[in-house]
Amino acid sequence: MGRKVTVATCALNQWALDFEGNLQRILKSIEIAKCKGARYRLGPELEICGYGCWDHYYESDTLLHSLQVLAALLESPVTQDIICDVGMPVMHRNVRYNCRVIFLNRRILLIRPKMALANEGNYRELRWFTPWSRTRQTEEYFLPRMLQSLTKQETVPFGDAVLATRDTCIGSEICEELWTPHSPHVDMGLDGVEIFTNASGSHHVLRKAHARVDLVTMATTKNGGIYLLANQKGCDGDRLYYDGCALIAMNGHILAQGSQFSLDDVEVLTATLDLEDVRSYRAEISSRNLAASKASPYPRVKVDFALSSREDLLEPLSEPLEWKYHSPAEEISLGPACWLWDFLRRSQQAGFFLPLSGGVDSAATACLVYSMCRQVCEAVNNGNQEVLADVRTIVDQLDYTPRDPRELCGRVLTTCYMASENSSRETRDRAAELARQIGSHHIGLDVDPAVKAVVGIFSLATGKRPLFAVHGGSRRENLALQNVQARIRMVVAYLFAQLSLWARGARGGLLVLGSANVDESLLGYLTKYDCSSADINPIGGISKTDLRAFVHFCLEHFQLPALQGILAAPATAELEPLADGRVSQTDEEDMGMTYADLSVYGRLRKVAKTGPYGMFCKLVSLWKDVCSPRQVADKVRWFFCKYSTNRHKMTTLTPAYHAESYSPDDNRFDLRPFLYNTSWPWQFRCIEAQVLRLESRGCQDLDGVD
């Protein structure tokens, strides 16, 4: 009697509304799963249309084309003799649901709608879908005619049910349901479900992978069972990067780990497991068995099919393994680089244009493109034909095979140092040396003629000539003269992005890369429409602290000694006149706070959800050993004044890779006003009252000391 089952889960790089490409990737994953002996294949959430369709879910086209892809899957010989579990939107009684459609041999077994929708941070599922709220209940779903003719079924079960095969019982969870306080796997496990599946559309955030792994291992530790997690991977057309990490676990142990970052569009994991191991594990958990004896039953869809075979005695079983986590610096080197690759190949551009200033932020951005080139060369060396075809299209050379990352970087990355009279020789040299070491095509140019021309136009029109502060100008004049340099650089960047390949006799245009970090965006320490305005920004969701760690990582692992000098130099915008040829301004002096402090403010504002008073209350305790209550109050007031004054800049923020939970991205993630009363009178009065109370209490304490 068979009891060993081989199951498959996968990570697919689907693309929103790319129904043709999505279909081919699904078919390829099913084919691989069958070749590996699997009898059940699980795919990512909403894989047929791509997870990130957003308001396209409202369109009947999206529903129609999803049904057409499902029909193509049902019809394909590839899907025969394996239970296929695919994700798509389904309209049932005029209500849209996020569903799993499970089918076998041209017959739909069950349509299982999602019961807990993700609706926070980057997710808006309640905007497009309705959760199925009738637990352990199903209805009849009337199939559209195009499916009826294929399946010879008029209706199929729709709702919260499980599959009973000849040898086991399988239950579905969908992404967010694993993260809820009372996940469906709890009740399903008590009702005898032995295999749990979870189709996810889970995006990458730094340091998040462990949470996903912990939830899966804990689910199977408490209740026993086999758990399959599938996930979307790559950039499907938005700021998010879905980071794969498909996995298979049993009884609290990981048995298969998929990659978190890779350029493979299709990755399939399989494991061969013994169902008796689940049964024996559950047998001795008396508390679980007591609860199971009282559990309410799930509707069971009977499936005349077995996941095991009769002759499986010699079939080798999968062994437990230790999950390998990436360090945050490794995550940065891999995630945003893969995101850049997807953007480059899917936008059909010929490369990137990066204003390279010689500072940490633009250097980190350059290193990400170099890391992308390393991953492309590695994928090609490993025989990835899709990557090879894409890179040949990008460089417009059908016989090209990338071997050396530096050489590839020279083809796809143009870096440019845009000097002004306020630029130092040191930053110019640092930028040029880094460009030489990564192999980018580097341009050095002077924007002073353009800056002087624009300021000259103003002087001609008004009869006034603004001056820098060091030359006797006001703060307004000083700021305007800094901003015009930054904005001229943006104009020059776009001109060169469009025409620099033309000037070199090559085809195509370049995507302009921005390089403002998450902390600068939070404070608004950037010029609106300056060279931080770009097509995409791979570091826009990463803190200065993490970026410095990443640059250290590149220095050691990529052998780029130019980064040593970049790390040692003070962060500066170089927009004010030099003092004796040396930099006279630094970022932290300009901001009036450190980057380390900014990360703290960012997390308290967004993650801990504190306003000015709440932030003061947290920090007065957190910083009690280094700051007096009045110093804390002054810091909080200064931050909120600067933040609220500059919040309008977030409305035009360059689309950035989402990597940090305190991102200030106004467009999707951080939905707050951009016109504030920047004096915060009520809030600051509350802070002042609390400071006075603490100060008076401090004086009383001192009076009592001999």
mmCIF file with all atom_site columns, N, CA, C and O in Angstrom, residues 344-378:
data_model
loop_
_atom_site.group_PDB
_atom_site.id
_atom_site.type_symbol
_atom_site.label_atom_id
_atom_site.label_alt_id
_atom_site.label_comp_id
_atom_site.label_asym_id
_atom_site.label_entity_id
_atom_site.label_seq_id
_atom_site.pdbx_PDB_ins_code
_atom_site.Cartn_x
_atom_site.Cartn_y
_atom_site.Cartn_z
_atom_site.occupancy
_atom_site.B_iso_or_equiv
_atom_site.pdbx_formal_charge
_atom_site.auth_seq_id
_atom_site.auth_comp_id
_atom_site.auth_asym_id
_atom_site.auth_atom_id
_atom_site.pdbx_PDB_model_num
ATOM 1   N N  . LEU A 1 344 ? 14.587 46.412 -16.612 1.00 0.00 ? 344 LEU A N  1
ATOM 2   C CA . LEU A 1 344 ? 15.352 46.654 -17.838 1.00 0.00 ? 344 LEU A CA 1
ATOM 3   C C  . LEU A 1 344 ? 14.822 45.816 -18.997 1.00 0.00 ? 344 LEU A C  1
ATOM 4   O O  . LEU A 1 344 ? 14.524 46.335 -20.074 1.00 0.00 ? 344 LEU A O  1
ATOM 5   N N  . ARG A 1 345 ? 14.641 44.508 -18.767 1.00 0.00 ? 345 ARG A N  1
ATOM 6   C CA . ARG A 1 345 ? 14.241 43.638 -19.875 1.00 0.00 ? 345 ARG A CA 1
ATOM 7   C C  . ARG A 1 345 ? 12.777 43.859 -20.269 1.00 0.00 ? 345 ARG A C  1
ATOM 8   O O  . ARG A 1 345 ? 12.423 43.765 -21.442 1.00 0.00 ? 345 ARG A O  1
ATOM 9   N N  . ARG A 1 346 ? 11.935 44.190 -19.292 1.00 0.00 ? 346 ARG A N  1
ATOM 10  C CA . ARG A 1 346 ? 10.514 44.339 -19.596 1.00 0.00 ? 346 ARG A CA 1
ATOM 11  C C  . ARG A 1 346 ? 10.162 45.725 -20.144 1.00 0.00 ? 346 ARG A C  1
ATOM 12  O O  . ARG A 1 346 ? 9.139  45.880 -20.809 1.00 0.00 ? 346 ARG A O  1
ATOM 13  N N  . SER A 1 347 ? 10.992 46.712 -19.870 1.00 0.00 ? 347 SER A N  1
ATOM 14  C CA . SER A 1 347 ? 10.754 48.051 -20.427 1.00 0.00 ? 347 SER A CA 1
ATOM 15  C C  . SER A 1 347 ? 11.340 48.185 -21.822 1.00 0.00 ? 347 SER A C  1
ATOM 16  O O  . SER A 1 347 ? 11.110 49.183 -22.496 1.00 0.00 ? 347 SER A O  1
ATOM 17  N N  . GLN A 1 348 ? 12.133 47.178 -22.236 1.00 0.00 ? 348 GLN A N  1
ATOM 18  C CA . GLN A 1 348 ? 12.753 47.138 -23.563 1.00 0.00 ? 348 GLN A CA 1
ATOM 19  C C  . GLN A 1 348 ? 13.669 48.336 -23.809 1.00 0.00 ? 348 GLN A C  1
ATOM 20  O O  . GLN A 1 348 ? 13.784 48.837 -24.921 1.00 0.00 ? 348 GLN A O  1
ATOM 21  N N  . GLN A 1 349 ? 14.345 48.768 -22.736 1.00 0.00 ? 349 GLN A N  1
ATOM 22  C CA . GLN A 1 349 ? 15.359 49.812 -22.866 1.00 0.00 ? 349 GLN A CA 1
ATOM 23  C C  . GLN A 1 349 ? 16.733 49.168 -23.026 1.00 0.00 ? 349 GLN A C  1
ATOM 24  O O  . GLN A 1 349 ? 16.898 47.963 -22.824 1.00 0.00 ? 349 GLN A O  1
ATOM 25  N N  . ALA A 1 350 ? 17.726 49.996 -23.346 1.00 0.00 ? 350 ALA A N  1
ATOM 26  C CA . ALA A 1 350 ? 19.055 49.452 -23.667 1.00 0.00 ? 350 ALA A CA 1
ATOM 27  C C  . ALA A 1 350 ? 20.030 49.524 -22.495 1.00 0.00 ? 350 ALA A C  1
ATOM 28  O O  . ALA A 1 350 ? 21.186 49.111 -22.636 1.00 0.00 ? 350 ALA A O  1
ATOM 29  N N  . GLY A 1 351 ? 19.579 50.061 -21.358 1.00 0.00 ? 351 GLY A N  1
ATOM 30  C CA . GLY A 1 351 ? 20.482 50.142 -20.210 1.00 0.00 ? 351 GLY A CA 1
ATOM 31  C C  . GLY A 1 351 ? 20.046 51.231 -19.255 1.00 0.00 ? 351 GLY A C  1
ATOM 32  O O  . GLY A 1 351 ? 18.898 51.714 -19.298 1.00 0.00 ? 351 GLY A O  1
ATOM 33  N N  . PHE A 1 352 ? 20.972 51.632 -18.388 1.00 0.00 ? 352 PHE A N  1
ATOM 34  C CA . PHE A 1 352 ? 20.691 52.619 -17.349 1.00 0.00 ? 352 PHE A CA 1
ATOM 35  C C  . PHE A 1 352 ? 21.627 53.813 -17.481 1.00 0.00 ? 352 PHE A C  1
ATOM 36  O O  . PHE A 1 352 ? 22.773 53.672 -17.905 1.00 0.00 ? 352 PHE A O  1
ATOM 37  N N  . PHE A 1 353 ? 21.135 54.985 -17.060 1.00 0.00 ? 353 PHE A N  1
ATOM 38  C CA . PHE A 1 353 ? 21.967 56.183 -16.941 1.00 0.00 ? 353 PHE A CA 1
ATOM 39  C C  . PHE A 1 353 ? 21.943 56.605 -15.480 1.00 0.00 ? 353 PHE A C  1
ATOM 40  O O  . PHE A 1 353 ? 20.873 56.790 -14.901 1.00 0.00 ? 353 PHE A O  1
ATOM 41  N N  . LEU A 1 354 ? 23.114 56.768 -14.879 1.00 0.00 ? 354 LEU A N  1
ATOM 42  C CA . LEU A 1 354 ? 23.202 57.092 -13.456 1.00 0.00 ? 354 LEU A CA 1
ATOM 43  C C  . LEU A 1 354 ? 24.097 58.307 -13.223 1.00 0.00 ? 354 LEU A C  1
ATOM 44  O O  . LEU A 1 354 ? 25.292 58.261 -13.523 1.00 0.00 ? 354 LEU A O  1
ATOM 45  N N  . PRO A 1 355 ? 23.548 59.408 -12.679 1.00 0.00 ? 355 PRO A N  1
ATOM 46  C CA . PRO A 1 355 ? 24.409 60.496 -12.208 1.00 0.00 ? 355 PRO A CA 1
ATOM 47  C C  . PRO A 1 355 ? 25.228 60.001 -11.005 1.00 0.00 ? 355 PRO A C  1
ATOM 48  O O  . PRO A 1 355 ? 24.653 59.636 -9.969  1.00 0.00 ? 355 PRO A O  1
ATOM 49  N N  . LEU A 1 356 ? 26.537 59.927 -11.162 1.00 0.00 ? 356 LEU A N  1
ATOM 50  C CA . LEU A 1 356 ? 27.426 59.346 -10.147 1.00 0.00 ? 356 LEU A CA 1
ATOM 51  C C  . LEU A 1 356 ? 28.199 60.471 -9.471  1.00 0.00 ? 356 LEU A C  1
ATOM 52  O O  . LEU A 1 356 ? 29.069 61.093 -10.084 1.00 0.00 ? 356 LEU A O  1
ATOM 53  N N  . SER A 1 357 ? 27.876 60.733 -8.203  1.00 0.00 ? 357 SER A N  1
ATOM 54  C CA . SER A 1 357 ? 28.407 61.917 -7.524  1.00 0.00 ? 357 SER A CA 1
ATOM 55  C C  . SER A 1 357 ? 29.691 61.660 -6.754  1.00 0.00 ? 357 SER A C  1
ATOM 56  O O  . SER A 1 357 ? 30.348 62.600 -6.324  1.00 0.00 ? 357 SER A O  1
ATOM 57  N N  . GLY A 1 358 ? 30.021 60.385 -6.533  1.00 0.00 ? 358 GLY A N  1
ATOM 58  C CA . GLY A 1 358 ? 31.166 60.079 -5.673  1.00 0.00 ? 358 GLY A CA 1
ATOM 59  C C  . GLY A 1 358 ? 30.785 59.876 -4.217  1.00 0.00 ? 358 GLY A C  1
ATOM 60  O O  . GLY A 1 358 ? 31.640 59.679 -3.363  1.00 0.00 ? 358 GLY A O  1
ATOM 61  N N  . GLY A 1 359 ? 29.471 59.931 -3.923  1.00 0.00 ? 359 GLY A N  1
ATOM 62  C CA . GLY A 1 359 ? 28.989 59.685 -2.566  1.00 0.00 ? 359 GLY A CA 1
ATOM 63  C C  . GLY A 1 359 ? 28.458 58.268 -2.402  1.00 0.00 ? 359 GLY A C  1
ATOM 64  O O  . GLY A 1 359 ? 28.384 57.496 -3.368  1.00 0.00 ? 359 GLY A O  1
ATOM 65  N N  . VAL A 1 360 ? 28.059 57.937 -1.168  1.00 0.00 ? 360 VAL A N  1
ATOM 66  C CA . VAL A 1 360 ? 27.641 56.569 -0.844  1.00 0.00 ? 360 VAL A CA 1
ATOM 67  C C  . VAL A 1 360 ? 26.389 56.159 -1.620  1.00 0.00 ? 360 VAL A C  1
ATOM 68  O O  . VAL A 1 360 ? 26.301 55.044 -2.142  1.00 0.00 ? 360 VAL A O  1
ATOM 69  N N  . ASP A 1 361 ? 25.405 57.060 -1.727  1.00 0.00 ? 361 ASP A N  1
ATOM 70  C CA . ASP A 1 361 ? 24.122 56.669 -2.321  1.00 0.00 ? 361 ASP A CA 1
ATOM 71  C C  . ASP A 1 361 ? 24.253 56.314 -3.797  1.00 0.00 ? 361 ASP A C  1
ATOM 72  O O  . ASP A 1 361 ? 23.791 55.255 -4.240  1.00 0.00 ? 361 ASP A O  1
ATOM 73  N N  . SER A 1 362 ? 24.862 57.191 -4.590  1.00 0.00 ? 362 SER A N  1
ATOM 74  C CA . SER A 1 362 ? 24.992 56.883 -6.022  1.00 0.00 ? 362 SER A CA 1
ATOM 75  C C  . SER A 1 362 ? 25.977 55.742 -6.238  1.00 0.00 ? 362 SER A C  1
ATOM 76  O O  . SER A 1 362 ? 25.815 54.943 -7.169  1.00 0.00 ? 362 SER A O  1
ATOM 77  N N  . ALA A 1 363 ? 26.981 55.619 -5.356  1.00 0.00 ? 363 ALA A N  1
ATOM 78  C CA . ALA A 1 363 ? 27.914 54.484 -5.456  1.00 0.00 ? 363 ALA A CA 1
ATOM 79  C C  . ALA A 1 363 ? 27.180 53.174 -5.197  1.00 0.00 ? 363 ALA A C  1
ATOM 80  O O  . ALA A 1 363 ? 27.399 52.171 -5.896  1.00 0.00 ? 363 ALA A O  1
ATOM 81  N N  . ALA A 1 364 ? 26.269 53.178 -4.205  1.00 0.00 ? 364 ALA A N  1
ATOM 82  C CA . ALA A 1 364 ? 25.494 51.973 -3.911  1.00 0.00 ? 364 ALA A CA 1
ATOM 83  C C  . ALA A 1 364 ? 24.613 51.606 -5.102  1.00 0.00 ? 364 ALA A C  1
ATOM 84  O O  . ALA A 1 364 ? 24.470 50.426 -5.451  1.00 0.00 ? 364 ALA A O  1
ATOM 85  N N  . THR A 1 365 ? 24.031 52.617 -5.756  1.00 0.00 ? 365 THR A N  1
ATOM 86  C CA . THR A 1 365 ? 23.192 52.369 -6.931  1.00 0.00 ? 365 THR A CA 1
ATOM 87  C C  . THR A 1 365 ? 24.014 51.763 -8.060  1.00 0.00 ? 365 THR A C  1
ATOM 88  O O  . THR A 1 365 ? 23.591 50.807 -8.726  1.00 0.00 ? 365 THR A O  1
ATOM 89  N N  . ALA A 1 366 ? 25.224 52.312 -8.276  1.00 0.00 ? 366 ALA A N  1
ATOM 90  C CA . ALA A 1 366 ? 26.125 51.758 -9.298  1.00 0.00 ? 366 ALA A CA 1
ATOM 91  C C  . ALA A 1 366 ? 26.482 50.313 -8.978  1.00 0.00 ? 366 ALA A C  1
ATOM 92  O O  . ALA A 1 366 ? 26.523 49.454 -9.869  1.00 0.00 ? 366 ALA A O  1
ATOM 93  N N  . CYS A 1 367 ? 26.714 50.035 -7.698  1.00 0.00 ? 367 CYS A N  1
ATOM 94  C CA . CYS A 1 367 ? 27.070 48.668 -7.278  1.00 0.00 ? 367 CYS A CA 1
ATOM 95  C C  . CYS A 1 367 ? 25.908 47.704 -7.508  1.00 0.00 ? 367 CYS A C  1
ATOM 96  O O  . CYS A 1 367 ? 26.130 46.521 -7.789  1.00 0.00 ? 367 CYS A O  1
ATOM 97  N N  . LEU A 1 368 ? 24.676 48.197 -7.390  1.00 0.00 ? 368 LEU A N  1
ATOM 98  C CA . LEU A 1 368 ? 23.518 47.334 -7.649  1.00 0.00 ? 368 LEU A CA 1
ATOM 99  C C  . LEU A 1 368 ? 23.444 46.939 -9.121  1.00 0.00 ? 368 LEU A C  1
ATOM 100 O O  . LEU A 1 368 ? 23.120 45.798 -9.453  1.00 0.00 ? 368 LEU A O  1
ATOM 101 N N  . VAL A 1 369 ? 23.749 47.882 -10.014 1.00 0.00 ? 369 VAL A N  1
ATOM 102 C CA . VAL A 1 369 ? 23.773 47.533 -11.434 1.00 0.00 ? 369 VAL A CA 1
ATOM 103 C C  . VAL A 1 369 ? 24.904 46.533 -11.700 1.00 0.00 ? 369 VAL A C  1
ATOM 104 O O  . VAL A 1 369 ? 24.729 45.565 -12.460 1.00 0.00 ? 369 VAL A O  1
ATOM 105 N N  . TYR A 1 370 ? 26.053 46.745 -11.060 1.00 0.00 ? 370 TYR A N  1
ATOM 106 C CA . TYR A 1 370 ? 27.171 45.810 -11.209 1.00 0.00 ? 370 TYR A CA 1
ATOM 107 C C  . TYR A 1 370 ? 26.791 44.423 -10.667 1.00 0.00 ? 370 TYR A C  1
ATOM 108 O O  . TYR A 1 370 ? 27.094 43.389 -11.279 1.00 0.00 ? 370 TYR A O  1
ATOM 109 N N  . SER A 1 371 ? 26.081 44.393 -9.526  1.00 0.00 ? 371 SER A N  1
ATOM 110 C CA . SER A 1 371 ? 25.608 43.127 -8.969  1.00 0.00 ? 371 SER A CA 1
ATOM 111 C C  . SER A 1 371 ? 24.635 42.456 -9.936  1.00 0.00 ? 371 SER A C  1
ATOM 112 O O  . SER A 1 371 ? 24.667 41.228 -10.117 1.00 0.00 ? 371 SER A O  1
ATOM 113 N N  . MET A 1 372 ? 23.765 43.251 -10.570 1.00 0.00 ? 372 MET A N  1
ATOM 114 C CA . MET A 1 372 ? 22.857 42.713 -11.589 1.00 0.00 ? 372 MET A CA 1
ATOM 115 C C  . MET A 1 372 ? 23.661 42.048 -12.706 1.00 0.00 ? 372 MET A C  1
ATOM 116 O O  . MET A 1 372 ? 23.333 40.938 -13.156 1.00 0.00 ? 372 MET A O  1
ATOM 117 N N  . CYS A 1 373 ? 24.719 42.726 -13.169 1.00 0.00 ? 373 CYS A N  1
ATOM 118 C CA . CYS A 1 373 ? 25.558 42.171 -14.249 1.00 0.00 ? 373 CYS A CA 1
ATOM 119 C C  . CYS A 1 373 ? 26.221 40.867 -13.814 1.00 0.00 ? 373 CYS A C  1
ATOM 120 O O  . CYS A 1 373 ? 26.338 39.925 -14.609 1.00 0.00 ? 373 CYS A O  1
ATOM 121 N N  . ARG A 1 374 ? 26.645 40.800 -12.552 1.00 0.00 ? 374 ARG A N  1
ATOM 122 C CA . ARG A 1 374 ? 27.226 39.561 -12.031 1.00 0.00 ? 374 ARG A CA 1
ATOM 123 C C  . ARG A 1 374 ? 26.207 38.430 -12.061 1.00 0.00 ? 374 ARG A C  1
ATOM 124 O O  . ARG A 1 374 ? 26.519 37.294 -12.439 1.00 0.00 ? 374 ARG A O  1
ATOM 125 N N  . GLN A 1 375 ? 24.963 38.731 -11.641 1.00 0.00 ? 375 GLN A N  1
ATOM 126 C CA . GLN A 1 375 ? 23.930 37.695 -11.630 1.00 0.00 ? 375 GLN A CA 1
ATOM 127 C C  . GLN A 1 375 ? 23.544 37.257 -13.043 1.00 0.00 ? 375 GLN A C  1
ATOM 128 O O  . GLN A 1 375 ? 23.270 36.081 -13.278 1.00 0.00 ? 375 GLN A O  1
ATOM 129 N N  . VAL A 1 376 ? 23.538 38.210 -13.988 1.00 0.00 ? 376 VAL A N  1
ATOM 130 C CA . VAL A 1 376 ? 23.228 37.863 -15.377 1.00 0.00 ? 376 VAL A CA 1
ATOM 131 C C  . VAL A 1 376 ? 24.296 36.918 -15.926 1.00 0.00 ? 376 VAL A C  1
ATOM 132 O O  . VAL A 1 376 ? 23.979 35.885 -16.546 1.00 0.00 ? 376 VAL A O  1
ATOM 133 N N  . CYS A 1 377 ? 25.575 37.250 -15.694 1.00 0.00 ? 377 CYS A N  1
ATOM 134 C CA . CYS A 1 377 ? 26.668 36.393 -16.180 1.00 0.00 ? 377 CYS A CA 1
ATOM 135 C C  . CYS A 1 377 ? 26.600 35.000 -15.546 1.00 0.00 ? 377 CYS A C  1
ATOM 136 O O  . CYS A 1 377 ? 26.800 33.987 -16.222 1.00 0.00 ? 377 CYS A O  1
ATOM 137 N N  . GLU A 1 378 ? 26.276 34.970 -14.248 1.00 0.00 ? 378 GLU A N  1
ATOM 138 C CA . GLU A 1 378 ? 26.180 33.678 -13.546 1.00 0.00 ? 378 GLU A CA 1
ATOM 139 C C  . GLU A 1 378 ? 25.027 32.845 -14.110 1.00 0.00 ? 378 GLU A C  1
ATOM 140 O O  . GLU A 1 378 ? 25.169 31.635 -14.336 1.00 0.00 ? 378 GLU A O  1
#
